Short mmCIF file of C-alpha atoms in Angstrom, two decimals:
data_model
loop_
_atom_site.label_atom_id
_atom_site.label_comp_id
_atom_site.label_asym_id
_atom_site.label_seq_id
_atom_site.Cartn_x
_atom_site.Cartn_y
_atom_site.Cartn_z
CA MET A 543 143.23 213.34 -41.36
CA LEU A 544 141.85 213.84 -44.89
CA LYS A 545 140.62 210.40 -45.05
CA ALA A 546 138.85 210.62 -41.45
CA GLU A 547 137.36 214.01 -42.73
CA SER A 548 135.87 212.48 -45.67
CA GLU A 549 134.50 209.33 -43.85
CA ILE A 550 132.88 211.74 -41.52
CA LYS A 551 131.33 213.96 -44.34
CA LYS A 552 129.74 210.71 -45.65
CA LEU A 553 128.18 209.81 -42.39
CA LEU A 554 126.74 213.23 -41.15
CA SER A 555 123.54 212.66 -42.78
CA ILE A 556 122.92 209.63 -40.49
CA ILE A 557 124.34 210.93 -37.48
CA ASP A 558 122.22 212.63 -34.87
CA LEU A 559 124.43 213.32 -32.04
CA ILE A 560 128.21 213.76 -31.66
CA ILE A 561 129.92 212.50 -28.57
CA GLU A 562 133.38 214.20 -28.30
CA VAL A 563 135.61 212.49 -25.64
CA VAL A 564 138.33 214.74 -24.34
CA ASP A 565 140.91 214.27 -21.47
CA ALA A 566 139.70 216.15 -18.46
CA ARG A 567 143.23 217.07 -17.65
CA ALA A 568 143.43 219.15 -20.67
CA PRO A 569 140.23 219.41 -22.48
CA LEU A 570 140.91 222.08 -24.97
CA SER A 571 144.27 220.65 -26.00
CA THR A 572 142.56 217.27 -26.70
CA ARG A 573 139.60 218.68 -28.71
CA ASN A 574 139.78 217.85 -32.54
CA TYR A 575 139.19 221.72 -33.97
CA HIS A 576 139.30 220.16 -37.58
CA LEU A 577 136.03 218.63 -36.92
CA LYS A 578 134.40 221.89 -35.78
CA PRO A 579 133.17 223.08 -39.34
CA LEU A 580 131.87 219.59 -40.10
CA ILE A 581 129.74 219.01 -36.96
CA GLU A 582 128.81 222.60 -35.90
CA ARG A 583 125.08 221.82 -36.89
CA LYS A 584 124.90 218.65 -34.99
CA PRO A 585 124.20 218.53 -31.15
CA VAL A 586 127.54 217.72 -29.15
CA ILE A 587 128.03 216.11 -25.78
CA VAL A 588 131.62 216.79 -24.70
CA VAL A 589 132.69 213.86 -22.44
CA LEU A 590 135.46 214.88 -19.94
CA ASN A 591 137.17 211.50 -19.32
CA LYS A 592 139.66 210.39 -16.78
CA CYS A 593 138.36 212.60 -14.12
CA ASP A 594 139.77 210.34 -11.55
CA LEU A 595 143.19 211.50 -12.94
CA ALA A 596 142.50 215.08 -13.01
CA GLU A 597 142.30 217.60 -9.99
CA SER A 598 138.46 217.61 -8.90
CA SER A 599 138.33 221.12 -8.33
CA THR A 600 139.92 222.04 -12.01
CA THR A 601 137.52 219.26 -13.47
CA PHE A 602 134.66 220.95 -12.11
CA GLU A 603 135.98 224.37 -13.41
CA TRP A 604 136.04 222.78 -16.97
CA HIS A 605 132.65 221.51 -16.38
CA GLU A 606 131.53 225.00 -15.54
CA TYR A 607 133.54 226.43 -18.34
CA PHE A 608 131.56 224.26 -20.81
CA ASN A 609 128.32 225.03 -19.24
CA LYS A 610 128.73 228.60 -19.65
CA ARG A 611 129.39 228.12 -23.30
CA GLN A 612 126.14 225.98 -23.33
CA VAL A 613 128.04 222.96 -24.17
CA THR A 614 126.51 219.84 -22.90
CA ASN A 615 129.17 217.87 -20.93
CA ILE A 616 129.49 214.98 -18.68
CA MET A 617 132.42 213.89 -16.24
CA ILE A 618 133.48 210.35 -16.28
CA ASP A 619 136.50 208.43 -14.91
CA ARG A 620 138.53 206.06 -17.11
CA PHE A 621 136.81 202.95 -15.80
CA GLU A 622 133.31 203.92 -16.58
CA THR A 623 132.14 201.82 -19.52
CA ASP A 624 128.32 202.39 -19.79
CA LEU A 625 127.62 205.85 -20.72
CA SER A 626 123.85 205.16 -21.67
CA LYS A 627 122.95 205.36 -18.07
CA ARG A 628 124.39 208.97 -17.92
CA LEU A 629 122.73 210.39 -20.93
CA SER A 630 119.20 211.51 -20.66
CA PRO A 631 116.48 211.13 -23.39
CA ASP A 632 116.56 214.90 -23.90
CA PHE A 633 119.74 214.57 -26.02
#
């Protein structure tokens, strides 16, 4: 993790947006909290991946959880390959 952290620190000056992909079945468990202090000044989009494997009602509750905390998030299934169609220019 130290090497990855070091590499991320080097790249932060050229990164405009962080896209954090988490498993929709366990979004809080699959977040990388070691990165939080490094990326806290950057806009973040949380991608709830594998929504097709999770309970739809639970996934929607997680979507609302992030919305209430003003964390931009989108829900995708594991077969979706082109996120550019889902991201608005406002990001």
